[in-house]
mmCIF file of C-alpha atoms in Angstrom:
data_model
loop_
_atom_site.group_PDB
_atom_site.id
_atom_site.type_symbol
_atom_site.label_atom_id
_atom_site.label_comp_id
_atom_site.label_asym_id
_atom_site.label_seq_id
_atom_site.Cartn_x
_atom_site.Cartn_y
_atom_site.Cartn_z
ATOM 1 C CA UNK H 1 133.195 102.852 125.209
ATOM 2 C CA UNK H 2 134.722 101.777 121.906
ATOM 3 C CA UNK H 3 133.068 103.264 118.827
ATOM 4 C CA UNK H 4 133.646 101.335 115.617
ATOM 5 C CA UNK H 5 133.162 101.798 111.884
ATOM 6 C CA UNK H 6 131.686 99.275 109.457
ATOM 7 C CA UNK H 7 135.086 97.573 109.136
ATOM 8 C CA UNK H 8 135.031 97.012 112.912
ATOM 9 C CA UNK H 9 137.915 99.409 113.466
ATOM 10 C CA UNK H 10 137.936 101.531 116.622
ATOM 11 C CA UNK H 11 137.490 105.186 115.722
ATOM 12 C CA UNK H 12 137.858 108.479 117.593
ATOM 13 C CA UNK H 13 137.315 112.169 116.828
ATOM 14 C CA UNK H 14 134.676 111.668 114.176
ATOM 15 C CA UNK H 15 136.301 108.830 112.269
ATOM 16 C CA UNK H 16 140.057 108.651 112.896
ATOM 17 C CA UNK H 17 140.995 104.948 112.951
ATOM 18 C CA UNK H 18 142.934 103.706 115.989
ATOM 19 C CA UNK H 19 143.206 100.001 115.142
ATOM 20 C CA UNK H 20 141.039 96.956 114.544
ATOM 21 C CA UNK H 21 138.655 96.195 117.411
ATOM 22 C CA UNK H 22 140.140 92.760 118.056
ATOM 23 C CA UNK H 23 143.660 94.199 118.285
ATOM 24 C CA UNK H 24 142.540 96.951 120.650
ATOM 25 C CA UNK H 25 140.757 94.475 122.905
ATOM 26 C CA UNK H 26 143.614 91.948 122.899
ATOM 27 C CA UNK H 27 146.602 94.310 123.000
ATOM 28 C CA UNK H 28 145.442 97.516 124.663
ATOM 29 C CA UNK H 29 142.555 96.682 126.948
ATOM 30 C CA UNK H 30 143.536 93.090 127.781
ATOM 31 C CA UNK H 31 141.778 92.374 131.088
ATOM 32 C CA UNK H 32 142.302 95.758 132.715
ATOM 33 C CA UNK H 33 138.786 97.107 132.104
ATOM 34 C CA UNK H 34 135.415 95.827 130.936
ATOM 35 C CA UNK H 35 135.095 96.995 127.307
ATOM 36 C CA UNK H 36 131.873 98.410 125.892
ATOM 37 C CA UNK H 37 131.497 98.276 122.104
ATOM 38 C CA UNK H 38 129.032 100.771 120.614
ATOM 39 C CA UNK H 39 127.208 99.344 117.576
ATOM 40 C CA UNK H 40 125.481 101.631 115.071
ATOM 41 C CA UNK H 41 124.023 99.189 112.525
ATOM 42 C CA UNK H 42 123.473 95.550 111.545
ATOM 43 C CA UNK H 43 126.705 95.391 109.531
ATOM 44 C CA UNK H 44 128.722 96.208 112.632
ATOM 45 C CA UNK H 45 126.699 93.802 114.781
ATOM 46 C CA UNK H 46 127.150 90.934 112.313
ATOM 47 C CA UNK H 47 130.890 91.547 111.968
ATOM 48 C CA UNK H 48 131.180 91.732 115.745
ATOM 49 C CA UNK H 49 129.475 88.347 116.041
ATOM 50 C CA UNK H 50 131.770 86.854 113.394
ATOM 51 C CA UNK H 51 134.865 88.279 115.104
ATOM 52 C CA UNK H 52 133.936 87.227 118.606
ATOM 53 C CA UNK H 53 134.856 84.034 120.398
ATOM 54 C CA UNK H 54 133.714 82.686 123.742
ATOM 55 C CA UNK H 55 137.070 83.632 125.243
ATOM 56 C CA UNK H 56 136.882 87.198 123.923
ATOM 57 C CA UNK H 57 133.364 87.977 125.131
ATOM 58 C CA UNK H 58 133.545 86.536 128.640
ATOM 59 C CA UNK H 59 133.180 89.963 130.322
ATOM 60 C CA UNK H 60 132.150 92.828 128.092
ATOM 61 C CA UNK H 61 129.120 94.757 126.865
ATOM 62 C CA UNK H 62 127.554 95.968 123.656
ATOM 63 C CA UNK H 63 125.738 99.293 123.562
ATOM 64 C CA UNK H 64 123.327 100.614 120.939
ATOM 65 C CA UNK H 65 120.506 103.082 120.467
ATOM 66 C CA UNK H 66 118.867 100.468 118.215
ATOM 67 C CA UNK H 67 118.090 97.848 120.852
ATOM 68 C CA UNK H 68 117.561 95.128 118.240
ATOM 69 C CA UNK H 69 121.338 95.148 117.657
ATOM 70 C CA UNK H 70 121.820 94.155 121.298
ATOM 71 C CA UNK H 71 119.440 91.232 120.880
ATOM 72 C CA UNK H 72 121.181 90.226 117.665
ATOM 73 C CA UNK H 73 124.479 89.869 119.546
ATOM 74 C CA UNK H 74 123.050 88.362 122.735
ATOM 75 C CA UNK H 75 121.157 85.690 120.795
ATOM 76 C CA UNK H 76 124.613 84.336 119.902
ATOM 77 C CA UNK H 77 126.553 85.364 123.028
ATOM 78 C CA UNK H 78 124.118 85.557 125.979
ATOM 79 C CA UNK H 79 126.914 86.336 128.473
ATOM 80 C CA UNK H 80 127.583 89.729 126.891
ATOM 81 C CA UNK H 81 125.945 92.603 128.764
ATOM 82 C CA UNK H 82 123.443 94.785 126.918
ATOM 83 C CA UNK H 83 123.258 98.574 127.250
ATOM 84 C CA UNK H 84 120.315 100.339 125.606
ATOM 85 C CA UNK H 85 121.177 103.965 124.772
ATOM 86 C CA UNK H 86 118.007 106.064 124.970
ATOM 87 C CA UNK H 87 118.077 109.425 123.192
ATOM 88 C CA UNK H 88 114.334 110.138 123.400
ATOM 89 C CA UNK H 89 111.100 108.452 124.419
ATOM 90 C CA UNK H 90 107.376 109.074 124.645
ATOM 91 C CA UNK H 91 106.516 106.738 127.534
ATOM 92 C CA UNK H 92 108.946 105.349 130.091
ATOM 93 C CA UNK H 93 107.196 101.993 130.069
ATOM 94 C CA UNK H 94 108.195 101.701 126.391
ATOM 95 C CA UNK H 95 111.843 102.111 127.421
ATOM 96 C CA UNK H 96 111.457 99.229 129.884
ATOM 97 C CA UNK H 97 109.660 97.065 127.313
ATOM 98 C CA UNK H 98 112.287 97.713 124.637
ATOM 99 C CA UNK H 99 115.153 97.021 127.040
ATOM 100 C CA UNK H 100 113.562 93.804 128.314
ATOM 101 C CA UNK H 101 112.572 92.425 124.920
ATOM 102 C CA UNK H 102 116.112 92.998 123.621
ATOM 103 C CA UNK H 103 117.927 91.664 126.710
ATOM 104 C CA UNK H 104 119.402 94.962 127.891
ATOM 105 C CA UNK H 105 119.929 95.125 131.639
ATOM 106 C CA UNK H 106 121.313 98.666 131.500
ATOM 107 C CA UNK H 107 119.504 101.755 130.217
ATOM 108 C CA UNK H 108 121.864 104.623 129.318
ATOM 109 C CA UNK H 109 119.973 107.908 129.164
ATOM 110 C CA UNK H 110 121.102 111.174 127.636
ATOM 111 C CA UNK H 111 121.528 113.738 130.415
ATOM 112 C CA UNK H 112 118.587 115.838 129.186
ATOM 113 C CA UNK H 113 116.213 112.932 129.952
ATOM 114 C CA UNK H 114 117.354 112.360 133.525
ATOM 115 C CA UNK H 115 115.772 113.318 136.816
ATOM 116 C CA UNK H 116 115.163 111.462 140.074
ATOM 117 C CA UNK H 117 111.632 110.327 139.139
ATOM 118 C CA UNK H 118 112.788 108.837 135.836
ATOM 119 C CA UNK H 119 115.681 106.979 137.447
ATOM 120 C CA UNK H 120 113.481 105.717 140.300
ATOM 121 C CA UNK H 121 110.873 104.435 137.819
ATOM 122 C CA UNK H 122 113.472 102.485 135.837
ATOM 123 C CA UNK H 123 115.219 101.148 138.935
ATOM 124 C CA UNK H 124 111.876 99.941 140.293
ATOM 125 C CA UNK H 125 111.596 97.825 137.145
ATOM 126 C CA UNK H 126 115.079 96.359 137.671
ATOM 127 C CA UNK H 127 116.890 98.448 135.065
ATOM 128 C CA UNK H 128 120.330 99.787 135.904
ATOM 129 C CA UNK H 129 120.535 103.439 134.812
ATOM 130 C CA UNK H 130 123.571 105.234 133.418
ATOM 131 C CA UNK H 131 123.714 108.887 132.368
ATOM 132 C CA UNK H 132 125.547 110.079 129.258
ATOM 133 C CA UNK H 133 126.688 113.458 130.514
ATOM 134 C CA UNK H 134 126.425 116.129 127.816
ATOM 135 C CA UNK H 135 127.382 119.078 130.048
ATOM 136 C CA UNK H 136 130.096 118.678 132.661
ATOM 137 C CA UNK H 137 129.673 121.793 134.765
ATOM 138 C CA UNK H 138 129.657 121.052 138.486
ATOM 139 C CA UNK H 139 125.971 122.008 138.641
ATOM 140 C CA UNK H 140 124.947 119.565 135.891
ATOM 141 C CA UNK H 141 127.127 116.804 137.328
ATOM 142 C CA UNK H 142 125.521 117.238 140.755
ATOM 143 C CA UNK H 143 122.086 117.096 139.110
ATOM 144 C CA UNK H 144 122.917 113.709 137.633
ATOM 145 C CA UNK H 145 124.502 112.418 140.839
ATOM 146 C CA UNK H 146 121.392 113.191 142.912
ATOM 147 C CA UNK H 147 119.148 111.535 140.324
ATOM 148 C CA UNK H 148 120.269 108.268 141.907
ATOM 149 C CA UNK H 149 121.779 106.870 138.711
ATOM 150 C CA UNK H 150 124.167 103.945 138.954
ATOM 151 C CA UNK H 151 126.828 105.440 136.716
ATOM 152 C CA UNK H 152 127.789 108.479 134.670
ATOM 153 C CA UNK H 153 129.651 108.590 131.378
ATOM 154 C CA UNK H 154 131.940 111.629 131.419
ATOM 155 C CA UNK H 155 135.150 112.840 129.810
ATOM 156 C CA UNK H 156 136.666 114.398 132.955
ATOM 157 C CA UNK H 157 136.259 111.555 135.427
ATOM 158 C CA UNK H 158 138.785 113.059 137.887
ATOM 159 C CA UNK H 159 136.527 116.064 138.429
ATOM 160 C CA UNK H 160 133.509 113.781 138.911
ATOM 161 C CA UNK H 161 135.412 111.785 141.553
ATOM 162 C CA UNK H 162 136.213 115.058 143.340
ATOM 163 C CA UNK H 163 132.531 116.033 143.351
ATOM 164 C CA UNK H 164 131.562 112.696 144.898
ATOM 165 C CA UNK H 165 133.926 113.487 147.783
ATOM 166 C CA UNK H 166 131.697 116.451 148.700
ATOM 167 C CA UNK H 167 128.960 114.054 149.846
ATOM 168 C CA UNK H 168 128.932 112.710 153.393
ATOM 169 C CA UNK H 169 129.924 109.076 153.864
ATOM 170 C CA UNK H 170 126.911 106.755 153.494
ATOM 171 C CA UNK H 171 124.837 109.390 151.680
ATOM 172 C CA UNK H 172 121.808 107.605 150.222
ATOM 173 C CA UNK H 173 121.056 108.895 146.716
ATOM 174 C CA UNK H 174 119.028 105.992 145.314
ATOM 175 C CA UNK H 175 115.516 105.000 146.272
ATOM 176 C CA UNK H 176 115.454 101.843 148.375
ATOM 177 C CA UNK H 177 112.981 99.111 147.495
ATOM 178 C CA UNK H 178 111.568 96.484 149.849
ATOM 179 C CA UNK H 179 111.672 93.133 148.061
ATOM 180 C CA UNK H 180 109.613 90.373 149.670
ATOM 181 C CA UNK H 181 111.340 87.280 148.317
ATOM 182 C CA UNK H 182 108.763 84.444 148.208
ATOM 183 C CA UNK H 183 106.224 86.611 150.011
ATOM 184 C CA UNK H 184 106.012 87.063 153.779
ATOM 185 C CA UNK H 185 107.426 83.621 154.490
ATOM 186 C CA UNK H 186 107.864 84.149 158.228
ATOM 187 C CA UNK H 187 104.090 83.917 158.782
ATOM 188 C CA UNK H 188 102.673 82.654 155.448
ATOM 189 C CA UNK H 189 103.339 79.820 153.042
ATOM 190 C CA UNK H 190 106.143 80.710 150.633
ATOM 191 C CA UNK H 191 105.175 81.727 147.085
ATOM 192 C CA UNK H 192 101.490 81.862 147.989
ATOM 193 C CA UNK H 193 98.868 84.441 147.025
ATOM 194 C CA UNK H 194 98.175 84.993 150.727
ATOM 195 C CA UNK H 195 101.885 85.569 151.422
ATOM 196 C CA UNK H 196 102.135 88.029 148.543
ATOM 197 C CA UNK H 197 99.087 89.981 149.733
ATOM 198 C CA UNK H 198 100.455 90.094 153.298
ATOM 199 C CA UNK H 199 103.857 91.290 152.040
ATOM 200 C CA UNK H 200 102.205 94.149 150.126
ATOM 201 C CA UNK H 201 100.136 95.092 153.178
ATOM 202 C CA UNK H 202 103.318 95.114 155.263
ATOM 203 C CA UNK H 203 105.084 97.526 152.887
ATOM 204 C CA UNK H 204 106.812 95.450 150.238
ATOM 205 C CA UNK H 205 107.352 97.275 146.952
ATOM 206 C CA UNK H 206 108.377 94.168 145.012
#
């Protein structure tokens, strides 16, 4: 995750400038990883749009706690992935609504907001869930792992990899959903009300 200042320079440790974002992406990252650029305000979002080209944004993401900044970028470059950073909320449905209306497929939650029920609720509404890990003790890391989240943002990734090795092969941590595509088409007309009702009766969740 690349944090930038208002001059679109990549910064670390509370403001130390590394280099311009474009230089970092072209010279350091190249095509080795998928970059995530964290935007804090409209100035940064607008400069990012002005800097970007179709070639540069082919596989990357923008992340923001102000979801409107994601929409601002994706209105110009729809192929860029959107990551909505949630620091607090009153109702989970509002998180889904905000993510959807601003084109964010990923919801990144602060660790303090995460439990299995929250992750399951968001996954059931087709949101990918990441956890921004604030505490990296083994206990807290295991708590996030068993929430069923898709990914965790940590500083010590080697330790997290080691913890994952403690789980048995094929351990199922996420809730499975039963998606009835086009209804119960084996016995009903596809895309029909009757087929949808039958699919629900048979156990479909979606």
